[in-house]
PDB file of C-alpha atoms in Angstrom:
ATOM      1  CA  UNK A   1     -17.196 -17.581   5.389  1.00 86.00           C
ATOM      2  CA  UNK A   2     -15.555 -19.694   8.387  1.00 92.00           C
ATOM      3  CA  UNK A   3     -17.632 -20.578  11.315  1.00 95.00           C
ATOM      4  CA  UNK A   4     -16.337 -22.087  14.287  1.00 96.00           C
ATOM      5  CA  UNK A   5     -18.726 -23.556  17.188  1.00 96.00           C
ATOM      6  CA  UNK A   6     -17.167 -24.017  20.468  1.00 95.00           C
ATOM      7  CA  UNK A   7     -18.657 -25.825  23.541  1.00 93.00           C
ATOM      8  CA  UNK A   8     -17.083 -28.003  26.013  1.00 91.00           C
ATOM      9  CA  UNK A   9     -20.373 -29.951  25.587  1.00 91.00           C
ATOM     10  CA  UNK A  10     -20.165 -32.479  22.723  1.00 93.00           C
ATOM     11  CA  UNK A  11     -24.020 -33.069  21.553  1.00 93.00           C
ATOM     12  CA  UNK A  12     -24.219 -29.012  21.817  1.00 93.00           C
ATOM     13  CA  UNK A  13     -21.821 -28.427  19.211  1.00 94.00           C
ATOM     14  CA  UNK A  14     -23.055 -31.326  16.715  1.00 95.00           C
ATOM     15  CA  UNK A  15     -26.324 -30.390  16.917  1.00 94.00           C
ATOM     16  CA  UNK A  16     -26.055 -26.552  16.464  1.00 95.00           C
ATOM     17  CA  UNK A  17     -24.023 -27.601  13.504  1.00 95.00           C
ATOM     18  CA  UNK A  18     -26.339 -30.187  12.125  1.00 95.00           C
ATOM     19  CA  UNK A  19     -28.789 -27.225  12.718  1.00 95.00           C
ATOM     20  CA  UNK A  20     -26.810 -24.494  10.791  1.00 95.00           C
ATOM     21  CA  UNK A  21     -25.832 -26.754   8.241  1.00 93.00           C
ATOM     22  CA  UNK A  22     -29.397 -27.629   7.502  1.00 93.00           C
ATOM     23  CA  UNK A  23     -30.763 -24.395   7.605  1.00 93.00           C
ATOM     24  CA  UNK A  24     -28.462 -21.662   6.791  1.00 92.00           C
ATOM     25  CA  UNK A  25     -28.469 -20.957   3.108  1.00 87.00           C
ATOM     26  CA  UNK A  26     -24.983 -19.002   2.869  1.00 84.00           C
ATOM     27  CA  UNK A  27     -22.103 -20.802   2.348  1.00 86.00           C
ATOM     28  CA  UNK A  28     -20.185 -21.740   5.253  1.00 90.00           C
ATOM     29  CA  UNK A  29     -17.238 -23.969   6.323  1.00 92.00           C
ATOM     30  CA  UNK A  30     -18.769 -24.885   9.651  1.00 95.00           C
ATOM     31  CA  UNK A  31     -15.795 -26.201  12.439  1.00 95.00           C
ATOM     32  CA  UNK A  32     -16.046 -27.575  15.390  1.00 96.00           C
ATOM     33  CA  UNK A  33     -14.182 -27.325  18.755  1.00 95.00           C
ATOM     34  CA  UNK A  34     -15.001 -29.143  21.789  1.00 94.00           C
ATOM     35  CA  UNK A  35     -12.618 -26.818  24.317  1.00 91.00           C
ATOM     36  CA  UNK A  36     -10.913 -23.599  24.165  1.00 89.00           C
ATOM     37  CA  UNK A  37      -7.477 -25.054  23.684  1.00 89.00           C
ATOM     38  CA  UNK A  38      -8.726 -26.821  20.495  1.00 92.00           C
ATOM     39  CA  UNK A  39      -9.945 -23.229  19.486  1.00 92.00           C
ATOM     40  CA  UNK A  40      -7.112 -21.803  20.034  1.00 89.00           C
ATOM     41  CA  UNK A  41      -5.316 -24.294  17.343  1.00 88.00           C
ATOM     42  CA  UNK A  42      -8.012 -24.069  14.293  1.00 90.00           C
ATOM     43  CA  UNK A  43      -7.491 -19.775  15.040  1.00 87.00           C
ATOM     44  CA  UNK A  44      -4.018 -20.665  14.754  1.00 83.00           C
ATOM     45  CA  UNK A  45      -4.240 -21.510  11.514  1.00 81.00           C
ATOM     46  CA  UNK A  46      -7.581 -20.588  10.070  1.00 82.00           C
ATOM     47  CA  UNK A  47      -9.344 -16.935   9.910  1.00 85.00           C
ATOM     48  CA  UNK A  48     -12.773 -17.057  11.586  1.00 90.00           C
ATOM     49  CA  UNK A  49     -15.298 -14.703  10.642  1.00 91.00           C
ATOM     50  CA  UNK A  50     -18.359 -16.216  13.484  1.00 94.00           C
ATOM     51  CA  UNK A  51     -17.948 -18.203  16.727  1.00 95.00           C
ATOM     52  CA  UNK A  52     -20.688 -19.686  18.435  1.00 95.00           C
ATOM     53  CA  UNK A  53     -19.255 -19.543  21.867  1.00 92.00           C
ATOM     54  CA  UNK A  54     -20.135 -21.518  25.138  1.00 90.00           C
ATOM     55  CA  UNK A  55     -19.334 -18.730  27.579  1.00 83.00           C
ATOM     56  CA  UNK A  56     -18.604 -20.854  30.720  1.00 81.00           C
ATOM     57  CA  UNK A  57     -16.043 -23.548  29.623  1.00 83.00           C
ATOM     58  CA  UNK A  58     -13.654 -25.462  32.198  1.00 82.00           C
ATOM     59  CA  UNK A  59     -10.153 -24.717  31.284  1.00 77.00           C
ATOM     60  CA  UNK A  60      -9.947 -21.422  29.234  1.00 74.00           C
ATOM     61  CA  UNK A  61     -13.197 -19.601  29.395  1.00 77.00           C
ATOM     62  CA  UNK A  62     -15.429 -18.475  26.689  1.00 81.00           C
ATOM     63  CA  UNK A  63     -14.622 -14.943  27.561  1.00 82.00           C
ATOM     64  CA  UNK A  64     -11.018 -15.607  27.933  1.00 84.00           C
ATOM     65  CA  UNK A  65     -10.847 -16.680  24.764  1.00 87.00           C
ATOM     66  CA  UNK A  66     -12.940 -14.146  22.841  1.00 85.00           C
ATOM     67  CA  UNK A  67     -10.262 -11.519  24.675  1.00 83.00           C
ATOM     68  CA  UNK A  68      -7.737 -13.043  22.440  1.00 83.00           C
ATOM     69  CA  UNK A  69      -9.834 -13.382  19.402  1.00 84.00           C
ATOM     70  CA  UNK A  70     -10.135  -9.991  19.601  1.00 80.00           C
ATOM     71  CA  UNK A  71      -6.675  -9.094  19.559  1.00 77.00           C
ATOM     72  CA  UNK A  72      -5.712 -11.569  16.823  1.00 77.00           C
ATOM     73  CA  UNK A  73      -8.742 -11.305  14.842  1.00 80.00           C
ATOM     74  CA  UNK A  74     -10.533  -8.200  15.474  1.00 79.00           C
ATOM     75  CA  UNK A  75     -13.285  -8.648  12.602  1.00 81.00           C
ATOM     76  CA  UNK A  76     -14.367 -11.923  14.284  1.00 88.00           C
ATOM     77  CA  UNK A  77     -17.975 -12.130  15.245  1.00 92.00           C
ATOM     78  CA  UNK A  78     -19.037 -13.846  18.648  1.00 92.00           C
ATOM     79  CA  UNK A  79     -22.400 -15.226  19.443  1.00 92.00           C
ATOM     80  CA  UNK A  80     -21.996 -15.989  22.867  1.00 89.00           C
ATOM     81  CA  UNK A  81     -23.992 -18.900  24.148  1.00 85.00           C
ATOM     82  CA  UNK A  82     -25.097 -19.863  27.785  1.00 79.00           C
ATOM     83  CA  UNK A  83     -27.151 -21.921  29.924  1.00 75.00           C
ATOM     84  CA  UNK A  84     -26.915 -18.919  32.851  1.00 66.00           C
ATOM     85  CA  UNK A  85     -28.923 -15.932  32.411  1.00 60.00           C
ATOM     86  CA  UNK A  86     -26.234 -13.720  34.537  1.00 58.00           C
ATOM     87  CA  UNK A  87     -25.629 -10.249  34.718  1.00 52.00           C
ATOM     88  CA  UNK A  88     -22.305 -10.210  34.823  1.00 56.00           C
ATOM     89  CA  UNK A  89     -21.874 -12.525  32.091  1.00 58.00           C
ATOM     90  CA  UNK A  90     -24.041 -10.338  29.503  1.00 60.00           C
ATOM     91  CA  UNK A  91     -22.207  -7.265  31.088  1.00 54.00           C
ATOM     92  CA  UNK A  92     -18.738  -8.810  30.411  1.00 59.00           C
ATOM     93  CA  UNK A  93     -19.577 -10.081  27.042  1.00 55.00           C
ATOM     94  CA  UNK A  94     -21.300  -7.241  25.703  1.00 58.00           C
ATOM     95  CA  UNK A  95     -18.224  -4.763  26.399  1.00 60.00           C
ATOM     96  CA  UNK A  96     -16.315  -7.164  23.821  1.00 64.00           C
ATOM     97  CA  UNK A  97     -16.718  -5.750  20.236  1.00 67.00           C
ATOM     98  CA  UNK A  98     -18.686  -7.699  17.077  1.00 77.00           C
ATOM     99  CA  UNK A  99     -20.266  -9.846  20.332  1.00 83.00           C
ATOM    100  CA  UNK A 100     -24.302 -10.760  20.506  1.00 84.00           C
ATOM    101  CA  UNK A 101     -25.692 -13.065  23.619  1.00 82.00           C
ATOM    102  CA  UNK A 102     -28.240 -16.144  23.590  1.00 84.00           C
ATOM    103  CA  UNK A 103     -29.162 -18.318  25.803  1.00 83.00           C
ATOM    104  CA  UNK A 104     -29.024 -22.112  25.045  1.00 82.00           C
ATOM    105  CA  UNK A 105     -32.827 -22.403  26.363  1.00 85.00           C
ATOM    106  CA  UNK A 106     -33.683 -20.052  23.576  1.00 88.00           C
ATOM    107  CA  UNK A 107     -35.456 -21.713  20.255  1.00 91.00           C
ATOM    108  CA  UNK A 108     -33.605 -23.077  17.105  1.00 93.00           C
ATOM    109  CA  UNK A 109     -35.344 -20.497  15.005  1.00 93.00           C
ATOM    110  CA  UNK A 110     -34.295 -17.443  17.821  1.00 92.00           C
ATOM    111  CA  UNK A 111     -30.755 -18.989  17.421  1.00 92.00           C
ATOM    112  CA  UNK A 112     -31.126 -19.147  13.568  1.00 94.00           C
ATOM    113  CA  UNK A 113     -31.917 -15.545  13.285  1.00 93.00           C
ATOM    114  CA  UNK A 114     -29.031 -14.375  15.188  1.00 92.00           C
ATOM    115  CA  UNK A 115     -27.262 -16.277  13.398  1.00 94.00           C
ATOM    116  CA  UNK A 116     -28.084 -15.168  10.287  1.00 93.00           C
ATOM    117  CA  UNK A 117     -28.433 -11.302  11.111  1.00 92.00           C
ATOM    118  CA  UNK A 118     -24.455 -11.716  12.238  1.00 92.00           C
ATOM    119  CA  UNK A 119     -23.678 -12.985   8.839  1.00 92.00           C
ATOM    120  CA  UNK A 120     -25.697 -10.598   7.152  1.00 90.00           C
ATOM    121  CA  UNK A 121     -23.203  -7.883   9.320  1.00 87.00           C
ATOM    122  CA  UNK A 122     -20.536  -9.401   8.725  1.00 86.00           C
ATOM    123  CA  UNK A 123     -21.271  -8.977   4.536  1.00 82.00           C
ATOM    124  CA  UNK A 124     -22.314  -6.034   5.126  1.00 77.00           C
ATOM    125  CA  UNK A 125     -19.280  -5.031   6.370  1.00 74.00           C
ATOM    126  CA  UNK A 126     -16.929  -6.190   4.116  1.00 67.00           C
ATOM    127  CA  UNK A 127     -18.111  -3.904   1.308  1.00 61.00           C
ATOM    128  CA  UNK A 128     -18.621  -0.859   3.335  1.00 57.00           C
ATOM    129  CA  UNK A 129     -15.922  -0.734   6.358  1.00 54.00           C
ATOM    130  CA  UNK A 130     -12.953  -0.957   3.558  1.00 53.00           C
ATOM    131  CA  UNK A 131     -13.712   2.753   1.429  1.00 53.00           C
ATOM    132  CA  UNK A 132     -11.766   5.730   2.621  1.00 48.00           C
ATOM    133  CA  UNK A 133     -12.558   9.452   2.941  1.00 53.00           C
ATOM    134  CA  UNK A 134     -10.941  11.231  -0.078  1.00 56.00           C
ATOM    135  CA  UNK A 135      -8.359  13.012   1.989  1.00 56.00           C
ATOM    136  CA  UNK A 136      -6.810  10.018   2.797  1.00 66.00           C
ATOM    137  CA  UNK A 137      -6.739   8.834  -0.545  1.00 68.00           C
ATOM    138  CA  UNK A 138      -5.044  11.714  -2.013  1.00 69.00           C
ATOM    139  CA  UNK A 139      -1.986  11.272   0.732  1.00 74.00           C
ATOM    140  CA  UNK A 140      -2.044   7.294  -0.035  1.00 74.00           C
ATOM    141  CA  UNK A 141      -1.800   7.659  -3.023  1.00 77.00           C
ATOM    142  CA  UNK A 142       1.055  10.751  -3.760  1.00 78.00           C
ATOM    143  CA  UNK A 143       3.103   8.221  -1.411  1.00 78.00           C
ATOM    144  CA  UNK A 144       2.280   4.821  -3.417  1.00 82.00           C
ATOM    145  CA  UNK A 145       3.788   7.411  -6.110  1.00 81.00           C
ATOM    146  CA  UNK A 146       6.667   8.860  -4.303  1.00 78.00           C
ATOM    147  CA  UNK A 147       7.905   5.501  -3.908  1.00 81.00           C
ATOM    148  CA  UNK A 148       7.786   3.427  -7.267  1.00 85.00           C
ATOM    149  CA  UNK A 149      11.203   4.422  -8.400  1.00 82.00           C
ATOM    150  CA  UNK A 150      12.318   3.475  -4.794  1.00 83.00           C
ATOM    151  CA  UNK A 151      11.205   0.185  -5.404  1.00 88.00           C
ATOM    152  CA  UNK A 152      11.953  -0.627  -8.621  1.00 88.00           C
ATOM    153  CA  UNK A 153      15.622   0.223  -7.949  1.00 86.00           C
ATOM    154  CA  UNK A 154      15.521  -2.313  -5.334  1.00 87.00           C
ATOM    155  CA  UNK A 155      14.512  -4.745  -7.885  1.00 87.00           C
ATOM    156  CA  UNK A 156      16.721  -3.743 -10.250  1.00 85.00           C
ATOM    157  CA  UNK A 157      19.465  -4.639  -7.835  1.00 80.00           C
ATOM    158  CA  UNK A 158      20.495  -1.819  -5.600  1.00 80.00           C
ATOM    159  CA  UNK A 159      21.919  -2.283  -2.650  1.00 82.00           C
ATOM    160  CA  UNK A 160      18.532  -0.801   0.083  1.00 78.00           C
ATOM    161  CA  UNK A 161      21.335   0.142   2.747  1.00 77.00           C
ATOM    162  CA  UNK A 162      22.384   3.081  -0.056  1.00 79.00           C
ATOM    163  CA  UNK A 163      19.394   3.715  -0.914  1.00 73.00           C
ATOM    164  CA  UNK A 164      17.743   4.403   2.446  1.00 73.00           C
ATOM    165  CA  UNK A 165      20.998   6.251   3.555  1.00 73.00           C
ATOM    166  CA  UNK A 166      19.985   8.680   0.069  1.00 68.00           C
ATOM    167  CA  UNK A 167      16.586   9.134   1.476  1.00 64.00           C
ATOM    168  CA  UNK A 168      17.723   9.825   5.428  1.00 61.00           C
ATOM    169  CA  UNK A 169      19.973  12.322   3.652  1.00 55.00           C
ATOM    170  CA  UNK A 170      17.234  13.918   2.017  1.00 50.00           C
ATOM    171  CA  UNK A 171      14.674  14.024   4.795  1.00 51.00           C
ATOM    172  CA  UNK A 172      12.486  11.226   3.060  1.00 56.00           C
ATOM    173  CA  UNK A 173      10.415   8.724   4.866  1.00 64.00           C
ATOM    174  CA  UNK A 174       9.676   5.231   4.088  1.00 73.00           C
ATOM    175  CA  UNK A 175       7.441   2.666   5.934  1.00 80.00           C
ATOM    176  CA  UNK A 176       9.767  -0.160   5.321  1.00 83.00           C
ATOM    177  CA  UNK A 177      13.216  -0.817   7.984  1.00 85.00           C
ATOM    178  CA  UNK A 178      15.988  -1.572   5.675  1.00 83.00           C
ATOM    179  CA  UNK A 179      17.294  -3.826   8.645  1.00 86.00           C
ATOM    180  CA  UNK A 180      14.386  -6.239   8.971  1.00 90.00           C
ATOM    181  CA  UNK A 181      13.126  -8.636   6.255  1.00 93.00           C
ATOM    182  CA  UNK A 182       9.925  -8.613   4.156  1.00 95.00           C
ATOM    183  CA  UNK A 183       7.265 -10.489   3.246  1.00 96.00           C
ATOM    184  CA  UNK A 184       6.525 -10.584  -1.143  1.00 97.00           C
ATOM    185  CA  UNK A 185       3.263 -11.402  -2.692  1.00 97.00           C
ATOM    186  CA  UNK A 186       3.286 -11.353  -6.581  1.00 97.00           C
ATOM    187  CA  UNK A 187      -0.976 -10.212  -7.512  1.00 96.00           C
ATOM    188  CA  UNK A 188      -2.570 -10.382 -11.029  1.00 93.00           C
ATOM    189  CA  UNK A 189      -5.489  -8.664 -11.302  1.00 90.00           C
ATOM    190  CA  UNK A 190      -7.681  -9.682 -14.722  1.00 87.00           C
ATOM    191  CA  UNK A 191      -9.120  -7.046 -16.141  1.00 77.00           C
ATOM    192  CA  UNK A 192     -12.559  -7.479 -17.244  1.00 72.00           C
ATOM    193  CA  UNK A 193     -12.432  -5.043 -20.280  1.00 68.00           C
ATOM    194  CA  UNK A 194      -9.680  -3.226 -22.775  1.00 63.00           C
ATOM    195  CA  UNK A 195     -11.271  -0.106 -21.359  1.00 64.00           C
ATOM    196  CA  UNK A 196     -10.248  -1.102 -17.992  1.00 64.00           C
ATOM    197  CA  UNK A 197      -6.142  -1.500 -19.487  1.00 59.00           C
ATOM    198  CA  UNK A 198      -6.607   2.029 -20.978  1.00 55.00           C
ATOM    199  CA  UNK A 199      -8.348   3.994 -18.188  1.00 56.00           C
ATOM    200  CA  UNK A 200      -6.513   5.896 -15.809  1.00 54.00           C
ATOM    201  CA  UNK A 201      -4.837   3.718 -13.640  1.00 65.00           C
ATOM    202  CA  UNK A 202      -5.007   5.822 -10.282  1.00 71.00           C
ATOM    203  CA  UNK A 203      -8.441   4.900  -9.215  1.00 74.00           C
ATOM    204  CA  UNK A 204      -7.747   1.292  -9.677  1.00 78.00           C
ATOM    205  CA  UNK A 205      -3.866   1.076  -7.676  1.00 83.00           C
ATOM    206  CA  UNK A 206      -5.941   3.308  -5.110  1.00 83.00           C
ATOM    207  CA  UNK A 207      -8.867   0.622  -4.504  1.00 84.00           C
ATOM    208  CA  UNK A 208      -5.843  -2.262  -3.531  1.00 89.00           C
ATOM    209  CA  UNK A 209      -3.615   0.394  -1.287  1.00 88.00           C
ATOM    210  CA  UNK A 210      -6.833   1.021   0.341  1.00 85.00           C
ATOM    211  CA  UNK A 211      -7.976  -2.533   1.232  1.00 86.00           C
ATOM    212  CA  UNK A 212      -4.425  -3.721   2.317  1.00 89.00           C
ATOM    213  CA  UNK A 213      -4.047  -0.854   4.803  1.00 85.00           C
ATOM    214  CA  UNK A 214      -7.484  -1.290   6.208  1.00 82.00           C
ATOM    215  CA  UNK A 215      -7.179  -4.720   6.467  1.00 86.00           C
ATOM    216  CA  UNK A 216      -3.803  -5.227   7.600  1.00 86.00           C
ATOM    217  CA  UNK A 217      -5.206  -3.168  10.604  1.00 77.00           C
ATOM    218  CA  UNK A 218      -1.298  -1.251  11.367  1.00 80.00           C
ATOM    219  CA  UNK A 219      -0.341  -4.860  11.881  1.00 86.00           C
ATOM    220  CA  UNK A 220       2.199  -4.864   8.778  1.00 91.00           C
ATOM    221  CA  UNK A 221       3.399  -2.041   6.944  1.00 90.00           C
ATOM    222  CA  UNK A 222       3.171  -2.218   3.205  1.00 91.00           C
ATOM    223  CA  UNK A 223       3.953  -0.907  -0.012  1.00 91.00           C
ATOM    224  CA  UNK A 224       2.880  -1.737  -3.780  1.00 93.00           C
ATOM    225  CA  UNK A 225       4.945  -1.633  -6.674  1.00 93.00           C
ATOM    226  CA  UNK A 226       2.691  -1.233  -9.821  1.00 90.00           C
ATOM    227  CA  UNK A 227       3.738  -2.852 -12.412  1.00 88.00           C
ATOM    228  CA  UNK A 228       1.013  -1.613 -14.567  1.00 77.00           C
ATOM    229  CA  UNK A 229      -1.817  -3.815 -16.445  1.00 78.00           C
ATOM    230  CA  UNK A 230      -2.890  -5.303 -13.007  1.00 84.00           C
ATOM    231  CA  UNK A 231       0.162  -7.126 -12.170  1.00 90.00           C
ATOM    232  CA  UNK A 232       1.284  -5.857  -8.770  1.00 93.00           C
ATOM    233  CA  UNK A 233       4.678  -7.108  -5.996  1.00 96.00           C
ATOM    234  CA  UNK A 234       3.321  -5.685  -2.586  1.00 96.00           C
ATOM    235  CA  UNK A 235       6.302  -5.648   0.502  1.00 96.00           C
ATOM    236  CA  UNK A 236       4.987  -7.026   3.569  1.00 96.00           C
ATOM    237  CA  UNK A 237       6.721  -5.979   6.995  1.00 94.00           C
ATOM    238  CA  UNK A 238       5.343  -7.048  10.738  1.00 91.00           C
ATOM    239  CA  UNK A 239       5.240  -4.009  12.965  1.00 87.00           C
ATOM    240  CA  UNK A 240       8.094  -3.692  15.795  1.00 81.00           C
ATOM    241  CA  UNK A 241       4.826  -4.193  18.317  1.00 76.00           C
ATOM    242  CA  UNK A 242       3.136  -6.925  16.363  1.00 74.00           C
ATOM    243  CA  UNK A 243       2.414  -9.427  18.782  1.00 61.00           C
ATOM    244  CA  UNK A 244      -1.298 -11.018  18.180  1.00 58.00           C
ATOM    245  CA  UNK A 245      -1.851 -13.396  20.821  1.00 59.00           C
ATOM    246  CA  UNK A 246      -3.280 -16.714  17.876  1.00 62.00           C
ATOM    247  CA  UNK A 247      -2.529 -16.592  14.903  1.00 65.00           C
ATOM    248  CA  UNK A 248       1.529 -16.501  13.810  1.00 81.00           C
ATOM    249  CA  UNK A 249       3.483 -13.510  11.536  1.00 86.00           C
ATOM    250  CA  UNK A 250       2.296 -15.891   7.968  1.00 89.00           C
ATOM    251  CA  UNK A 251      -1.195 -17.021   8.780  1.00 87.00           C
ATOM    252  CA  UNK A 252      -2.245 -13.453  10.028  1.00 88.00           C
ATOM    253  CA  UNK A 253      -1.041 -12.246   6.385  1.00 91.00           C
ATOM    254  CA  UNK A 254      -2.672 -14.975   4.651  1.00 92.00           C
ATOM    255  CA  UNK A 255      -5.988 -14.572   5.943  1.00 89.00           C
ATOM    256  CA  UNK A 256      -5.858 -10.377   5.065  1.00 90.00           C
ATOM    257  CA  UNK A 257      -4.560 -11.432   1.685  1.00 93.00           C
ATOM    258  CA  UNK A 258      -8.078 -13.832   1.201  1.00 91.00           C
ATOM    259  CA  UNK A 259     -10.044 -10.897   2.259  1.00 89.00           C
ATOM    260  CA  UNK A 260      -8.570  -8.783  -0.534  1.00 92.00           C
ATOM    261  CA  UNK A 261      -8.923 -11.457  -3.207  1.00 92.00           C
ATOM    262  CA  UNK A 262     -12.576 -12.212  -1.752  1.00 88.00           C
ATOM    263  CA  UNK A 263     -13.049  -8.185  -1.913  1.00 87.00           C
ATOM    264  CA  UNK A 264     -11.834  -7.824  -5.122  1.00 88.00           C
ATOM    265  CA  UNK A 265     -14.041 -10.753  -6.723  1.00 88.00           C
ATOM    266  CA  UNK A 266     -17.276 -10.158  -4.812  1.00 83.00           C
ATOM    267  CA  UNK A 267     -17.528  -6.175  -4.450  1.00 81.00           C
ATOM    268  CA  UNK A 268     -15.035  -5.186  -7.372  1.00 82.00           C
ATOM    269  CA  UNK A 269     -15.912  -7.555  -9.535  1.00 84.00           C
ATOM    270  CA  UNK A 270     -12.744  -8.657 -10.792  1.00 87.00           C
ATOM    271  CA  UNK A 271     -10.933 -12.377 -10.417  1.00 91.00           C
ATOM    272  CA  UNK A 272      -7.444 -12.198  -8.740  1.00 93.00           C
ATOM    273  CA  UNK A 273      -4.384 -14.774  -8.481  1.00 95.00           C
ATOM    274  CA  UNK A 274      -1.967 -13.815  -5.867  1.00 95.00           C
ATOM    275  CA  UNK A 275       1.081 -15.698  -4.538  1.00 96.00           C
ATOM    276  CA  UNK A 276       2.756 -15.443  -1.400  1.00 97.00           C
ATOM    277  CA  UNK A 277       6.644 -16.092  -0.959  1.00 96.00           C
ATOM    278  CA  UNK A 278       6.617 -18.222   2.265  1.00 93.00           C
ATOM    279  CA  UNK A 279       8.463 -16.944   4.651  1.00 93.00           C
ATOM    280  CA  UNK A 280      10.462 -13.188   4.836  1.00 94.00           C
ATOM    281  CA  UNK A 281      13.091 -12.422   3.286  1.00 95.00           C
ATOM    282  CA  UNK A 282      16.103  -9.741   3.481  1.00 93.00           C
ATOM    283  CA  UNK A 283      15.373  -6.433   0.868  1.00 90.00           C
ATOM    284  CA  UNK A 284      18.522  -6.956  -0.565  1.00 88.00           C
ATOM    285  CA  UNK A 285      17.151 -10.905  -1.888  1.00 92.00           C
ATOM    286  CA  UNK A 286      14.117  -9.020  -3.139  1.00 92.00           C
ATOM    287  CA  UNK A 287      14.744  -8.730  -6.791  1.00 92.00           C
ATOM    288  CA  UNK A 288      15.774 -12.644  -6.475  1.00 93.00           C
ATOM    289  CA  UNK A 289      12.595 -13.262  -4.823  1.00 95.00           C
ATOM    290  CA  UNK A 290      10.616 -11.903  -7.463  1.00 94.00           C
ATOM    291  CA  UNK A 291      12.312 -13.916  -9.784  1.00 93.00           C
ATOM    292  CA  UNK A 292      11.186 -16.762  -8.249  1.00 94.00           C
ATOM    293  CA  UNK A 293       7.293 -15.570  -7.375  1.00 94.00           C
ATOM    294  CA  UNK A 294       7.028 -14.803 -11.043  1.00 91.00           C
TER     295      UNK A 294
END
């Protein structure tokens, strides 16, 4: 779990992470960022699951920049920290989502327990918030099936222009625009069992649509091809509208993509390597792509 602590106030920010460090027993990768602008670079690159954030800050505010936290990282937990007890800083905070208030008068051990209920939230959330109600299932999955041959032609080498101009023909829809390149991510999934390889394999394709769409957040469209015994090529594609305000197109992917490992390994219990192809590519380089991923 990533933890940033941002205060425009040096010895406040080394000694609330001296004081985390010290007494927080989950494992954290603490950060620290003496201004919003350096914020605004570690987001740029780095997911953050908790800030500890100095709400009054010369430059860009603390509420400024939990606005755009929120639209580039909308799981992100704030902990707002103040030296003004004002309403209309707790009323402006507190209509931000995944935000809590302290003052900077209050204890250590008052800040330690916020800080530790957020985390325990924040964990909580991660292996409840992801599950689906079973209508939604059903229609995720008869797609994820309507479009395996779809995708393995692709990969076989047919042209996607033809293809797609099939489908339009037919009255089909697919999530993916022909016109605009994709992202590829090769995933292995290990099995923990030979029951596992034998089972039906509906419930377990179904677990990884499910994460990726809830974590992707409408951001990116995507589609799995299953390539059976858990070794799976997922399509990427950035929404017309995507336009989060920190983090760039790869970084925004990455960070979903170490959820779902993180996911699979702590809540379903099985280890996952997964490779991302660096940059997007055209549908009709796909199947060359792959080559190269596998």
């Amino acid at each position: 779990m990533n933890l940033l602590i941002v205060d425009d106030e040096r010895y406040i920010v080394n000694y609330l992470f001296a004081l985390i460090e010290e007494h927080i027993e989950t494992d954290l990768n603490i950060q620290k960022a003496y201004s919003g602008a350096e914020a605004l670079e570690i987001l740029s690159v780095s997911k953050i699951d908790l800030m500890l954030l100095d709400i009054h800050m010369p430059g860009c505010s603390g509420l400024e920049l939990a606005r755009q936290v929120g639209e580039s990282w909308p799981r992100c937990h704030i902990i707002f920290l103040t030296a003004y007890d004002n309403f209309e800083y707790i009323y402006q905070a507190n209509r931000l989502s995944h935000t809590s208030y302290l003052l900077k008068t209050e204890s250590d051990e008052t800040i330690l327990t916020e800080v530790r209920r957020v985390i325990e939230n924040i964990l909580k959330e991660s292996q409840t918030e992801l599950l689906l109600d079973g209508a939604r299932s059903k229609d995720r999955l008869l797609t994820h099936l309507m479009q395996q041959n779809l995708l393995r032609e692709i990969l076989t080498g047919h042209d996607p222009h033809q293809i797609f101009q099939e489908l339009a023909l037919a009255g089909s829809d697919f999530c993916l625009d022909v016109s605009r390149p994709v992202y590829l991510a090769y995933m292995v999934v290990h099995l923990r069992s030979i029951d596992e390889y034998a089972k039906n394999m509906s419930t377990f394709v179904l677990e990884y649509l499910t994460l990726a769409e809830e974590l992707l957040d409408h951001s990116f469209s995507n589609i799995m091809l299953n390539l059976n015994h858990g070794n799976m090529l997922w399509f990427f594609q950035p929404s017309k509208d995507f336009s989060k305000s920190i983090p760039n197109e790869l970084t925004f992917l990455k960070s979903c993509l170490e959820d779902l490992m993180n996911y699979s390994m702590t809540t379903l219990h099985r280890n996952v390597n997964l490779i991302l192809y660096p940059q997007p590519v055209p549908l009709d380089a796909a199947a060359n792509t792959y080559y190269l991923l596998l």
